[in-house]
Coordinates of C-alpha atoms and ligand atoms in Angstrom, one line a residue:
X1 CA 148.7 -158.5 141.2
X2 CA 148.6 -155.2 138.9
X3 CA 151.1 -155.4 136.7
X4 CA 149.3 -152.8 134.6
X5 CA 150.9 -150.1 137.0
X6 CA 154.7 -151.4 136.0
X7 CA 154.3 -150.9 132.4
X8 CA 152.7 -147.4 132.5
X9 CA 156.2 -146.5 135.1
X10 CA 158.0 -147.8 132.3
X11 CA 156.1 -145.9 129.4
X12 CA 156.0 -142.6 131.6
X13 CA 159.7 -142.9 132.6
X14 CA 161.0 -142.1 129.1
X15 CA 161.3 -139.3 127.2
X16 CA 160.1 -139.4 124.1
X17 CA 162.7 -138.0 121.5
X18 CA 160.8 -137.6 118.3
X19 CA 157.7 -134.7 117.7
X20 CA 156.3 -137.4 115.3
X21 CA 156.0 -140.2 118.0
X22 CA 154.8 -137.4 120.8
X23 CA 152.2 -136.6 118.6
X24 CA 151.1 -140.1 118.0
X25 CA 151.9 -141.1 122.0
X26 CA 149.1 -137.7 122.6
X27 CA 146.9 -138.7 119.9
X28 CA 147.1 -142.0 121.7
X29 CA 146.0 -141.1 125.0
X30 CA 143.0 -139.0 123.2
X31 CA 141.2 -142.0 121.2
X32 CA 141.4 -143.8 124.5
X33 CA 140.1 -141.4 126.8
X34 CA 139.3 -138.2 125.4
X35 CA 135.5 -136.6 124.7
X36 CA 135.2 -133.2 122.9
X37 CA 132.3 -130.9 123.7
X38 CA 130.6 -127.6 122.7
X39 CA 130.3 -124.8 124.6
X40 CA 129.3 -121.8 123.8
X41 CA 129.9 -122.6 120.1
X42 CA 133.2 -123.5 120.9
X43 CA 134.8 -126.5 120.8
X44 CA 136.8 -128.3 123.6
X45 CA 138.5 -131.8 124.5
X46 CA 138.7 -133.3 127.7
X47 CA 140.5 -136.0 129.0
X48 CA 141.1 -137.9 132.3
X49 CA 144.4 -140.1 133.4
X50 CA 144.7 -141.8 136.4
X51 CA 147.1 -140.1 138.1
X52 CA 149.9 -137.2 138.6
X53 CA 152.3 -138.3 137.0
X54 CA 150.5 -139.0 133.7
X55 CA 149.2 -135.9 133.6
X56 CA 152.5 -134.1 134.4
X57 CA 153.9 -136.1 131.0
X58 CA 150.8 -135.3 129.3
X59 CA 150.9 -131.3 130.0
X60 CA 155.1 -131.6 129.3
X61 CA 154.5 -133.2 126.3
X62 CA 151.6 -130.3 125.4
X63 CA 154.6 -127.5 126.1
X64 CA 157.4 -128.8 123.9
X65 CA 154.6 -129.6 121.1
X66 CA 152.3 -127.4 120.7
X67 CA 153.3 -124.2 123.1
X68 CA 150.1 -125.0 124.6
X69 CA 149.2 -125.3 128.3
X70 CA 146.7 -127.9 129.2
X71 CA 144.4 -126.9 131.6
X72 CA 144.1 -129.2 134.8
X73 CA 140.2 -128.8 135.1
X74 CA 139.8 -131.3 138.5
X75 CA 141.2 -134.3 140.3
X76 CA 138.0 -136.3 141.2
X77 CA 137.5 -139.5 142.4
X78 CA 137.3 -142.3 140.2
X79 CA 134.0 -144.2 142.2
X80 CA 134.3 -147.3 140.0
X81 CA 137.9 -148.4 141.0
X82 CA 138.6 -145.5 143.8
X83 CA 140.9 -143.9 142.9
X84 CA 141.4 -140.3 141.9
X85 CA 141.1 -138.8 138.4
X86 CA 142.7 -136.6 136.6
X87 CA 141.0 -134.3 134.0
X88 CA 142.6 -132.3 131.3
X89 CA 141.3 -129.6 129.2
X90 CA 142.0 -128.7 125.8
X91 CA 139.6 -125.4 125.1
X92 CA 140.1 -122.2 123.1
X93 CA 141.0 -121.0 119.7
X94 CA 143.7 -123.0 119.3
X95 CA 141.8 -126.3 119.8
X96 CA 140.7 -126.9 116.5
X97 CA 144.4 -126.8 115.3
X98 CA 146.1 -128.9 117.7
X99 CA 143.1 -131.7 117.2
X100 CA 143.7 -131.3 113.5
X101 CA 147.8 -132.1 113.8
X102 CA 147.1 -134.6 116.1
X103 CA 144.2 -136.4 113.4
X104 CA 141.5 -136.5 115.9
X105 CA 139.7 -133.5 113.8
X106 CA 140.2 -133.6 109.5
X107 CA 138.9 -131.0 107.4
X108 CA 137.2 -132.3 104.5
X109 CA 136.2 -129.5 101.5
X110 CA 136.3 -126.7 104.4
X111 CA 134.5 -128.7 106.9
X112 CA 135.7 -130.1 109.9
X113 CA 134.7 -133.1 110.9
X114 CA 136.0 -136.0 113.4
X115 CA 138.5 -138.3 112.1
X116 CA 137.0 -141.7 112.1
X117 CA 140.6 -143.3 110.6
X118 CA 142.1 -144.4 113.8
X119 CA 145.2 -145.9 112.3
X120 CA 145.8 -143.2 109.5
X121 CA 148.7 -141.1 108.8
X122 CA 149.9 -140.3 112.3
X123 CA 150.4 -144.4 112.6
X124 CA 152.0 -145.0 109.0
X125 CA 155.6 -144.9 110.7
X126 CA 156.4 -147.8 112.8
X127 CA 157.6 -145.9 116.0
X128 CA 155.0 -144.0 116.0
X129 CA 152.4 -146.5 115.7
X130 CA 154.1 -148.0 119.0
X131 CA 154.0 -144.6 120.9
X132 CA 150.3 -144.7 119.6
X133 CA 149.4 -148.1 121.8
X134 CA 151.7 -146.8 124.4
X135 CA 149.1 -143.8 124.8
X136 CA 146.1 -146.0 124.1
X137 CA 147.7 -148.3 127.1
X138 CA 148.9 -145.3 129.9
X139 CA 144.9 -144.2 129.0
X140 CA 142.8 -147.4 129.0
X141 CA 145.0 -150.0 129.2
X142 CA 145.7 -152.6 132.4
X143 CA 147.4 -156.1 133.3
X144 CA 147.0 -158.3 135.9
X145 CA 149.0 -161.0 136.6
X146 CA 149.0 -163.9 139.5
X147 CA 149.2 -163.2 142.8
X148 CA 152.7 -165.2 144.1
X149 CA 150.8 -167.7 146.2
X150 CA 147.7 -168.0 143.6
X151 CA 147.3 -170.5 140.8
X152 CA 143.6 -170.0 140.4
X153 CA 143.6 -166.7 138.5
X154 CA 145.5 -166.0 135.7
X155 CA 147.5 -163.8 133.4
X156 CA 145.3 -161.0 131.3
X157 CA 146.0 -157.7 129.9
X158 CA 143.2 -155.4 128.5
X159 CA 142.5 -152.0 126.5
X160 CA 139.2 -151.0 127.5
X161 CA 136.9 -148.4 124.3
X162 CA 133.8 -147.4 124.5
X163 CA 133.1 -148.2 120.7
X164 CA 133.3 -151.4 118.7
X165 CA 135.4 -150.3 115.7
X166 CA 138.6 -149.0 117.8
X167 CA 138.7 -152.1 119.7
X168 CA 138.0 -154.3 116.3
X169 CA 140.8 -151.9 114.3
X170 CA 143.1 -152.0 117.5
X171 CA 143.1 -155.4 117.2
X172 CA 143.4 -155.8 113.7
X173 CA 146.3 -153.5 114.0
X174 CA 148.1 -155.2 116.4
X175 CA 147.9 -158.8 114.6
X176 CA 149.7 -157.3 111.7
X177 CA 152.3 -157.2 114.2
X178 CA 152.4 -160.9 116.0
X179 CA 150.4 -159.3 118.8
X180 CA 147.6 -162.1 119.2
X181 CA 144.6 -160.6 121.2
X182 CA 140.5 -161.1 121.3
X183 CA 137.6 -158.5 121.7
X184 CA 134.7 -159.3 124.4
X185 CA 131.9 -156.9 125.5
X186 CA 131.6 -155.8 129.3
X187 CA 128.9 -154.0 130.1
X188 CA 128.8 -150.8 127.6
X189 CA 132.4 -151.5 126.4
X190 CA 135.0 -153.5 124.1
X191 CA 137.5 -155.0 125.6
X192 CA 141.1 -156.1 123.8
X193 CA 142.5 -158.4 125.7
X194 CA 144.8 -161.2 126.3
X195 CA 145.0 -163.7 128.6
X196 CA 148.2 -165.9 127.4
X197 CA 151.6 -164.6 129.2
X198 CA 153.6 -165.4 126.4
X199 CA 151.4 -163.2 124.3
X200 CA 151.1 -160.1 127.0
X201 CA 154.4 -161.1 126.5
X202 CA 154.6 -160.0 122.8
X203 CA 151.9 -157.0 123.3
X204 CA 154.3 -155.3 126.3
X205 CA 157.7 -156.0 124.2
X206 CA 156.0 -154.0 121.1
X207 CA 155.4 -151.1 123.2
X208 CA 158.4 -151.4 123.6
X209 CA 158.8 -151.9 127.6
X210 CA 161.8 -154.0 127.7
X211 CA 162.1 -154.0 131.6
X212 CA 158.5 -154.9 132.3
X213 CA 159.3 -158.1 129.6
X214 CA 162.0 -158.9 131.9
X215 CA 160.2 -159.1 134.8
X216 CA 157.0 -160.7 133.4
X217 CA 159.8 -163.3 131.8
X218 CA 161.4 -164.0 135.6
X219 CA 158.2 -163.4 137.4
X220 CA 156.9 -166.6 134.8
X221 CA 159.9 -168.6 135.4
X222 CA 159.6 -168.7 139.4
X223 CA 156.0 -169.3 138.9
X224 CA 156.5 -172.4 136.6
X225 CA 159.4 -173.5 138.6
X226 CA 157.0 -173.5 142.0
X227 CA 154.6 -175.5 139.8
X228 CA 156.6 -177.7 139.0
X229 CA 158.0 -178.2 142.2
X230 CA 154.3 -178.6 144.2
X231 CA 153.8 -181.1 140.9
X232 CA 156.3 -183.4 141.8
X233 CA 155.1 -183.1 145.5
X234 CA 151.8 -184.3 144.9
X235 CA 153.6 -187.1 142.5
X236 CA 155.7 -188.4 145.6
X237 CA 152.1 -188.6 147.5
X238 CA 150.6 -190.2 145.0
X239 CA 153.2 -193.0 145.2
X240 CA 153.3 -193.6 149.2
X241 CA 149.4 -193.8 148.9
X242 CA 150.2 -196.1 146.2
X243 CA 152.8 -198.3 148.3
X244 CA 150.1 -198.3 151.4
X245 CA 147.4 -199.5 149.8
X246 CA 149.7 -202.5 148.1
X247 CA 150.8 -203.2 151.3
X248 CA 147.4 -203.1 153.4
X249 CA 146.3 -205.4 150.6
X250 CA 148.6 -207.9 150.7
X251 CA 148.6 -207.8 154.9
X252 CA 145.1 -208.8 154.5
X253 CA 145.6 -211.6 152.0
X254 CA 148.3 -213.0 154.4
X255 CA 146.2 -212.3 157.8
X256 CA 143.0 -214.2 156.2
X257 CA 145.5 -217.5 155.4
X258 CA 147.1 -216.8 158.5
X259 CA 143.7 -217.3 160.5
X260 CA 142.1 -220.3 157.8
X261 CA 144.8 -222.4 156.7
X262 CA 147.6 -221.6 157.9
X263 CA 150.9 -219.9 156.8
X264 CA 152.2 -223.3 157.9
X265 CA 150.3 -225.1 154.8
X266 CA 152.3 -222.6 152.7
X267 CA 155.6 -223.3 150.3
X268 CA 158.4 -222.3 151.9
X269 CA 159.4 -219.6 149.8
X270 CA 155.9 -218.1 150.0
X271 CA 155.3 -218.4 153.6
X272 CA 158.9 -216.7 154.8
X273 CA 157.7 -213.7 152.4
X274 CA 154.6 -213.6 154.1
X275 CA 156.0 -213.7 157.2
X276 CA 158.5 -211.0 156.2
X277 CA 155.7 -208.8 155.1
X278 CA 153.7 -209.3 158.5
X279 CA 156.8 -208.5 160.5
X280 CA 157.4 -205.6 158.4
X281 CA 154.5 -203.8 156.8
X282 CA 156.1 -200.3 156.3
X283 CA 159.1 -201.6 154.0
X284 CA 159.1 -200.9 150.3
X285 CA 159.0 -203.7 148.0
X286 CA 163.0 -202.7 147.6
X287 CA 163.0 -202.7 150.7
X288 CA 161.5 -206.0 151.4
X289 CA 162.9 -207.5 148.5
X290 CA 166.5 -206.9 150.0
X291 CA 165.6 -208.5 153.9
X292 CA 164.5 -211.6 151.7
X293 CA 167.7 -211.4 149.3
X294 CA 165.6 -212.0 146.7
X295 CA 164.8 -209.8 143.7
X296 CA 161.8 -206.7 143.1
X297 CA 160.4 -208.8 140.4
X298 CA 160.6 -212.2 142.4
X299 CA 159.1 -210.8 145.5
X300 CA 156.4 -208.7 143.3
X301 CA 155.3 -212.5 142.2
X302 CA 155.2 -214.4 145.1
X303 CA 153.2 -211.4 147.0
X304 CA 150.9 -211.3 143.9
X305 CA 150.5 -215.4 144.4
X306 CA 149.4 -214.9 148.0
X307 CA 146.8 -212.3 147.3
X308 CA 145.5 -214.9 144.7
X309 CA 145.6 -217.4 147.2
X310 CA 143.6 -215.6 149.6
X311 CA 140.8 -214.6 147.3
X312 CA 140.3 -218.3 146.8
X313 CA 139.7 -219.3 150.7
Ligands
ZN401 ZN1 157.6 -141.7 115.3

Protein backbone atom coordinates (compact mmCIF):
# COMPACT_ATOMS: atom_id res chain seq x y z
CA UNK A 1 0.00 0.00 0.00
CA UNK A 2 1.70 3.48 -0.81
CA UNK A 3 1.99 5.30 2.03
CA UNK A 4 4.54 7.46 0.27
CA UNK A 5 1.50 9.45 -1.30
CA UNK A 6 0.12 10.29 2.46
CA UNK A 7 3.16 11.97 3.57
CA UNK A 8 3.81 14.09 0.53
CA UNK A 9 -0.37 15.35 1.07
CA UNK A 10 0.85 16.15 4.43
CA UNK A 11 4.16 18.03 3.41
CA UNK A 12 2.28 19.80 0.44
CA UNK A 13 -0.70 20.78 2.61
CA UNK A 14 1.20 23.25 4.69
CA UNK A 15 2.38 26.43 4.19
CA UNK A 16 5.56 27.03 4.89
CA UNK A 17 5.99 30.27 7.13
CA UNK A 18 9.66 31.05 7.03
CA UNK A 19 11.84 32.36 3.67
CA UNK A 20 14.80 30.43 5.34
CA UNK A 21 12.95 26.91 5.45
CA UNK A 22 11.32 27.68 1.80
CA UNK A 23 14.59 28.13 0.55
CA UNK A 24 15.90 25.02 2.12
CA UNK A 25 12.31 22.98 1.32
CA UNK A 26 13.34 24.38 -2.74
CA UNK A 27 16.88 23.56 -2.41
CA UNK A 28 15.51 20.26 -1.28
CA UNK A 29 13.47 19.27 -4.03
CA UNK A 30 16.62 20.43 -6.45
CA UNK A 31 19.48 18.06 -4.97
CA UNK A 32 16.83 15.41 -5.36
CA UNK A 33 15.62 15.87 -8.69
CA UNK A 34 17.10 18.71 -10.39
CA UNK A 35 19.80 18.66 -13.54
CA UNK A 36 21.22 22.03 -14.87
CA UNK A 37 22.21 22.35 -18.48
CA UNK A 38 23.88 24.78 -21.02
CA UNK A 39 22.32 26.15 -23.68
CA UNK A 40 23.46 28.51 -25.73
CA UNK A 41 26.07 29.54 -23.06
CA UNK A 42 23.48 29.90 -20.78
CA UNK A 43 22.74 28.15 -17.94
CA UNK A 44 19.49 26.45 -16.88
CA UNK A 45 17.89 23.97 -14.18
CA UNK A 46 15.34 21.61 -14.67
CA UNK A 47 13.35 19.67 -12.50
CA UNK A 48 10.46 17.06 -12.57
CA UNK A 49 7.77 16.23 -9.69
CA UNK A 50 5.29 13.84 -9.89
CA UNK A 51 2.43 15.56 -10.05
CA UNK A 52 0.15 18.98 -10.10
CA UNK A 53 0.04 19.70 -7.04
CA UNK A 54 3.76 19.63 -6.26
CA UNK A 55 4.44 21.63 -8.93
CA UNK A 56 1.74 24.20 -8.09
CA UNK A 57 3.70 24.45 -4.42
CA UNK A 58 6.82 24.46 -6.10
CA UNK A 59 5.97 27.51 -8.64
CA UNK A 60 4.05 29.33 -5.36
CA UNK A 61 6.87 28.93 -3.46
CA UNK A 62 9.17 30.40 -6.66
CA UNK A 63 6.62 33.67 -6.52
CA UNK A 64 6.78 34.63 -2.82
CA UNK A 65 10.72 33.93 -2.91
CA UNK A 66 12.33 34.86 -5.58
CA UNK A 67 9.61 36.99 -7.85
CA UNK A 68 10.36 34.44 -10.24
CA UNK A 69 7.97 32.38 -12.46
CA UNK A 70 9.00 28.85 -13.11
CA UNK A 71 8.44 27.77 -16.30
CA UNK A 72 6.23 24.50 -16.71
CA UNK A 73 8.27 23.04 -19.75
CA UNK A 74 5.98 19.52 -20.17
CA UNK A 75 3.85 17.03 -18.40
CA UNK A 76 5.17 13.68 -19.77
CA UNK A 77 4.72 10.34 -18.84
CA UNK A 78 6.79 8.84 -16.43
CA UNK A 79 7.34 5.13 -18.51
CA UNK A 80 9.00 3.55 -15.46
CA UNK A 81 6.08 3.76 -12.94
CA UNK A 82 3.27 5.33 -15.41
CA UNK A 83 2.51 7.95 -14.31
CA UNK A 84 2.80 11.51 -15.61
CA UNK A 85 5.69 13.99 -14.99
CA UNK A 86 6.03 17.13 -14.27
CA UNK A 87 9.03 19.30 -15.51
CA UNK A 88 10.00 22.72 -14.30
CA UNK A 89 12.37 25.19 -15.76
CA UNK A 90 14.51 27.44 -14.16
CA UNK A 91 16.40 29.48 -17.33
CA UNK A 92 17.47 33.05 -17.89
CA UNK A 93 19.54 35.74 -16.38
CA UNK A 94 18.38 35.34 -13.23
CA UNK A 95 19.33 31.62 -12.85
CA UNK A 96 22.63 31.99 -11.63
CA UNK A 97 21.34 34.07 -8.66
CA UNK A 98 18.54 32.17 -7.48
CA UNK A 99 20.97 28.80 -7.69
CA UNK A 100 23.49 30.76 -5.73
CA UNK A 101 20.76 31.79 -2.68
CA UNK A 102 19.50 28.50 -2.84
CA UNK A 103 23.55 26.86 -2.49
CA UNK A 104 23.16 24.64 -5.39
CA UNK A 105 25.79 27.17 -7.35
CA UNK A 106 28.86 28.96 -4.98
CA UNK A 107 31.22 31.30 -6.30
CA UNK A 108 34.64 30.66 -5.33
CA UNK A 109 37.39 33.74 -6.20
CA UNK A 110 34.89 34.93 -9.09
CA UNK A 111 34.16 31.58 -10.37
CA UNK A 112 31.10 29.81 -10.10
CA UNK A 113 31.06 26.49 -9.57
CA UNK A 114 28.47 23.71 -8.22
CA UNK A 115 28.09 23.38 -4.61
CA UNK A 116 29.23 19.99 -3.68
CA UNK A 117 28.36 20.76 0.40
CA UNK A 118 24.96 19.24 0.54
CA UNK A 119 24.34 19.97 4.13
CA UNK A 120 26.02 23.45 4.29
CA UNK A 121 24.75 26.72 5.44
CA UNK A 122 21.21 26.46 4.10
CA UNK A 123 20.90 23.23 6.61
CA UNK A 124 22.82 24.81 9.77
CA UNK A 125 19.26 25.69 11.30
CA UNK A 126 17.33 22.92 12.54
CA UNK A 127 13.91 23.79 10.72
CA UNK A 128 15.42 24.23 7.89
CA UNK A 129 17.28 21.19 7.70
CA UNK A 130 13.83 19.39 8.15
CA UNK A 131 12.17 21.40 5.27
CA UNK A 132 15.43 20.20 3.43
CA UNK A 133 14.45 16.25 3.72
CA UNK A 134 10.88 17.26 3.32
CA UNK A 135 11.96 18.47 -0.28
CA UNK A 136 14.42 15.70 -0.79
CA UNK A 137 11.25 13.29 0.18
CA UNK A 138 8.09 15.17 -2.04
CA UNK A 139 11.21 14.80 -4.91
CA UNK A 140 12.68 11.28 -4.54
CA UNK A 141 11.27 10.02 -1.65
CA UNK A 142 8.53 6.90 -1.20
CA UNK A 143 6.98 4.39 1.53
CA UNK A 144 5.24 1.48 1.30
CA UNK A 145 3.62 -0.23 3.82
CA UNK A 146 1.53 -3.62 4.11
CA UNK A 147 -1.33 -4.24 2.29
CA UNK A 148 -4.29 -4.94 5.24
CA UNK A 149 -4.68 -8.59 4.38
CA UNK A 150 -0.73 -9.16 3.61
CA UNK A 151 1.91 -10.36 6.09
CA UNK A 152 4.42 -11.27 3.51
CA UNK A 153 5.71 -7.87 2.55
CA UNK A 154 6.76 -5.40 4.75
CA UNK A 155 7.26 -1.91 5.89
CA UNK A 156 10.04 0.28 3.84
CA UNK A 157 10.60 3.83 3.07
CA UNK A 158 13.23 5.05 0.60
CA UNK A 159 15.04 8.27 -0.92
CA UNK A 160 16.24 7.38 -4.16
CA UNK A 161 19.98 9.69 -5.72
CA UNK A 162 21.67 9.15 -8.44
CA UNK A 163 25.12 9.73 -6.66
CA UNK A 164 26.86 7.88 -3.79
CA UNK A 165 27.88 10.84 -1.59
CA UNK A 166 24.20 12.49 -1.14
CA UNK A 167 22.80 9.23 -0.18
CA UNK A 168 26.04 8.44 2.19
CA UNK A 169 25.80 12.39 3.64
CA UNK A 170 21.89 11.98 3.74
CA UNK A 171 22.30 9.39 5.84
CA UNK A 172 24.91 10.47 7.89
CA UNK A 173 22.79 13.55 8.41
CA UNK A 174 19.86 11.93 9.44
CA UNK A 175 21.68 9.58 12.18
CA UNK A 176 22.83 12.66 13.96
CA UNK A 177 19.21 12.90 14.46
CA UNK A 178 17.95 9.23 15.83
CA UNK A 179 16.86 8.61 12.24
CA UNK A 180 18.38 5.02 11.69
CA UNK A 181 18.54 4.22 7.87
CA UNK A 182 20.92 1.98 5.34
CA UNK A 183 22.23 2.76 1.79
CA UNK A 184 21.87 -0.14 -1.03
CA UNK A 185 22.53 0.16 -4.75
CA UNK A 186 19.67 -0.49 -7.38
CA UNK A 187 20.60 -0.52 -10.64
CA UNK A 188 22.36 3.10 -11.37
CA UNK A 189 21.19 4.48 -7.93
CA UNK A 190 21.58 4.82 -4.05
CA UNK A 191 18.93 4.09 -2.18
CA UNK A 192 18.27 5.41 1.73
CA UNK A 193 16.11 3.38 3.09
CA UNK A 194 14.37 1.80 6.01
CA UNK A 195 12.59 -1.01 6.47
CA UNK A 196 11.71 -0.97 10.40
CA UNK A 197 8.11 0.79 11.14
CA UNK A 198 9.23 2.09 14.19
CA UNK A 199 12.10 3.76 12.45
CA UNK A 200 9.89 5.15 9.24
CA UNK A 201 8.34 5.90 12.29
CA UNK A 202 11.15 8.31 13.48
CA UNK A 203 12.21 9.44 9.71
CA UNK A 204 8.29 10.76 9.04
CA UNK A 205 7.95 12.38 12.63
CA UNK A 206 11.30 14.48 11.89
CA UNK A 207 9.83 15.78 8.79
CA UNK A 208 7.72 16.64 10.78
CA UNK A 209 4.32 14.88 9.47
CA UNK A 210 2.58 14.37 12.64
CA UNK A 211 -0.68 13.05 11.02
CA UNK A 212 0.95 10.49 8.85
CA UNK A 213 2.85 9.27 12.40
CA UNK A 214 -0.67 8.90 13.60
CA UNK A 215 -1.83 6.83 11.10
CA UNK A 216 1.31 4.68 10.49
CA UNK A 217 1.07 4.33 14.66
CA UNK A 218 -2.85 2.99 14.37
CA UNK A 219 -2.46 1.42 11.03
CA UNK A 220 0.60 -0.71 13.19
CA UNK A 221 -1.53 -1.35 16.11
CA UNK A 222 -4.52 -3.09 14.02
CA UNK A 223 -1.94 -4.89 12.23
CA UNK A 224 -0.26 -6.39 15.38
CA UNK A 225 -3.51 -6.73 17.01
CA UNK A 226 -4.75 -9.13 13.78
CA UNK A 227 -1.41 -10.89 14.33
CA UNK A 228 -1.91 -11.59 17.31
CA UNK A 229 -5.30 -12.60 17.03
CA UNK A 230 -4.53 -15.28 13.81
CA UNK A 231 -1.53 -16.30 16.47
CA UNK A 232 -3.58 -17.48 19.06
CA UNK A 233 -5.80 -19.13 16.35
CA UNK A 234 -3.23 -21.30 15.06
CA UNK A 235 -2.23 -21.88 18.98
CA UNK A 236 -5.93 -23.27 19.69
CA UNK A 237 -5.24 -25.71 16.50
CA UNK A 238 -2.29 -26.71 17.56
CA UNK A 239 -3.84 -27.91 20.87
CA UNK A 240 -7.08 -29.92 19.29
CA UNK A 241 -4.44 -31.64 16.93
CA UNK A 242 -2.65 -32.17 20.09
CA UNK A 243 -5.75 -33.67 22.08
CA UNK A 244 -6.58 -35.97 18.79
CA UNK A 245 -3.66 -37.49 18.42
CA UNK A 246 -3.49 -38.37 22.52
CA UNK A 247 -6.70 -39.68 22.12
CA UNK A 248 -6.24 -41.89 18.79
CA UNK A 249 -3.27 -43.13 20.71
CA UNK A 250 -4.54 -44.20 23.58
CA UNK A 251 -7.90 -45.74 21.62
CA UNK A 252 -5.44 -47.90 19.93
CA UNK A 253 -3.54 -49.01 23.08
CA UNK A 254 -6.99 -49.99 24.59
CA UNK A 255 -8.50 -51.60 21.10
CA UNK A 256 -5.22 -53.86 20.80
CA UNK A 257 -5.85 -55.23 24.81
CA UNK A 258 -9.30 -55.16 24.00
CA UNK A 259 -8.80 -57.79 21.00
CA UNK A 260 -5.58 -59.87 22.90
CA UNK A 261 -6.15 -60.05 26.42
CA UNK A 262 -8.88 -58.65 27.30
CA UNK A 263 -10.12 -55.45 29.04
CA UNK A 264 -11.54 -58.10 31.45
CA UNK A 265 -7.78 -59.22 32.61
CA UNK A 266 -7.53 -55.46 33.51
CA UNK A 267 -7.57 -53.80 37.26
CA UNK A 268 -10.63 -52.32 37.83
CA UNK A 269 -9.72 -48.95 37.93
CA UNK A 270 -7.86 -49.20 34.63
CA UNK A 271 -10.34 -51.14 32.73
CA UNK A 272 -13.55 -48.69 33.62
CA UNK A 273 -11.04 -45.79 32.27
CA UNK A 274 -10.52 -47.69 29.32
CA UNK A 275 -13.86 -48.36 28.77
CA UNK A 276 -14.73 -44.70 29.47
CA UNK A 277 -12.28 -43.63 26.87
CA UNK A 278 -13.72 -46.19 24.15
CA UNK A 279 -17.27 -45.02 24.89
CA UNK A 280 -16.19 -41.53 24.58
CA UNK A 281 -13.22 -40.68 22.40
CA UNK A 282 -13.94 -37.00 21.69
CA UNK A 283 -13.95 -35.89 25.53
CA UNK A 284 -11.01 -33.89 26.93
CA UNK A 285 -8.97 -35.35 29.50
CA UNK A 286 -11.13 -32.67 31.74
CA UNK A 287 -13.58 -33.82 30.35
CA UNK A 288 -13.05 -37.49 30.88
CA UNK A 289 -11.52 -36.99 34.03
CA UNK A 290 -14.93 -35.57 35.41
CA UNK A 291 -17.34 -38.77 33.92
CA UNK A 292 -14.78 -40.92 35.91
CA UNK A 293 -14.76 -38.47 39.13
CA UNK A 294 -11.42 -38.83 39.28
CA UNK A 295 -8.67 -36.22 38.87
CA UNK A 296 -6.51 -34.77 35.41
CA UNK A 297 -3.51 -35.99 36.91
CA UNK A 298 -4.99 -39.48 38.03
CA UNK A 299 -6.59 -40.15 34.80
CA UNK A 300 -3.38 -38.71 32.82
CA UNK A 301 -1.58 -41.89 34.68
CA UNK A 302 -3.75 -44.58 34.37
CA UNK A 303 -4.23 -43.78 30.46
CA UNK A 304 -0.36 -43.43 30.34
CA UNK A 305 -0.29 -47.19 32.11
CA UNK A 306 -2.54 -48.62 29.41
CA UNK A 307 -0.55 -47.33 26.48
CA UNK A 308 2.44 -48.94 28.31
CA UNK A 309 0.62 -51.94 28.67
CA UNK A 310 -0.19 -52.28 25.16
CA UNK A 311 3.26 -51.74 23.83
CA UNK A 312 4.19 -54.81 25.79
CA UNK A 313 1.51 -57.34 24.11
ZN1 LIG B 1 14.20 27.48 8.63
Amino acid sequence: MNFGDTIKKEILSKIIKENHCKKAFIAGIIRGTGALYEKDGELGLEFSVADEMTAMFITNVFRTLFRYEVREMSVSEDRLNKKDKFTLNISGERTIEILIELEILIERKGDIELNLDMYGQMTKRDCCLRAFIRGLFVAVGGCTIPQKKDTTTGYHLELVFSHYTPALKTSEKLAEHNVLTKITKRRDSYIVYIKSAEEIKDFIAFLPAPVAVLKLTDFMINRELKNRSNRQKNCDIANVNKQVEASARQLEAIEKISSTIGLETLKDDLRRTAVARKENPDLTLGELAEELKISKSCLNHRLRKLIVIAEEL
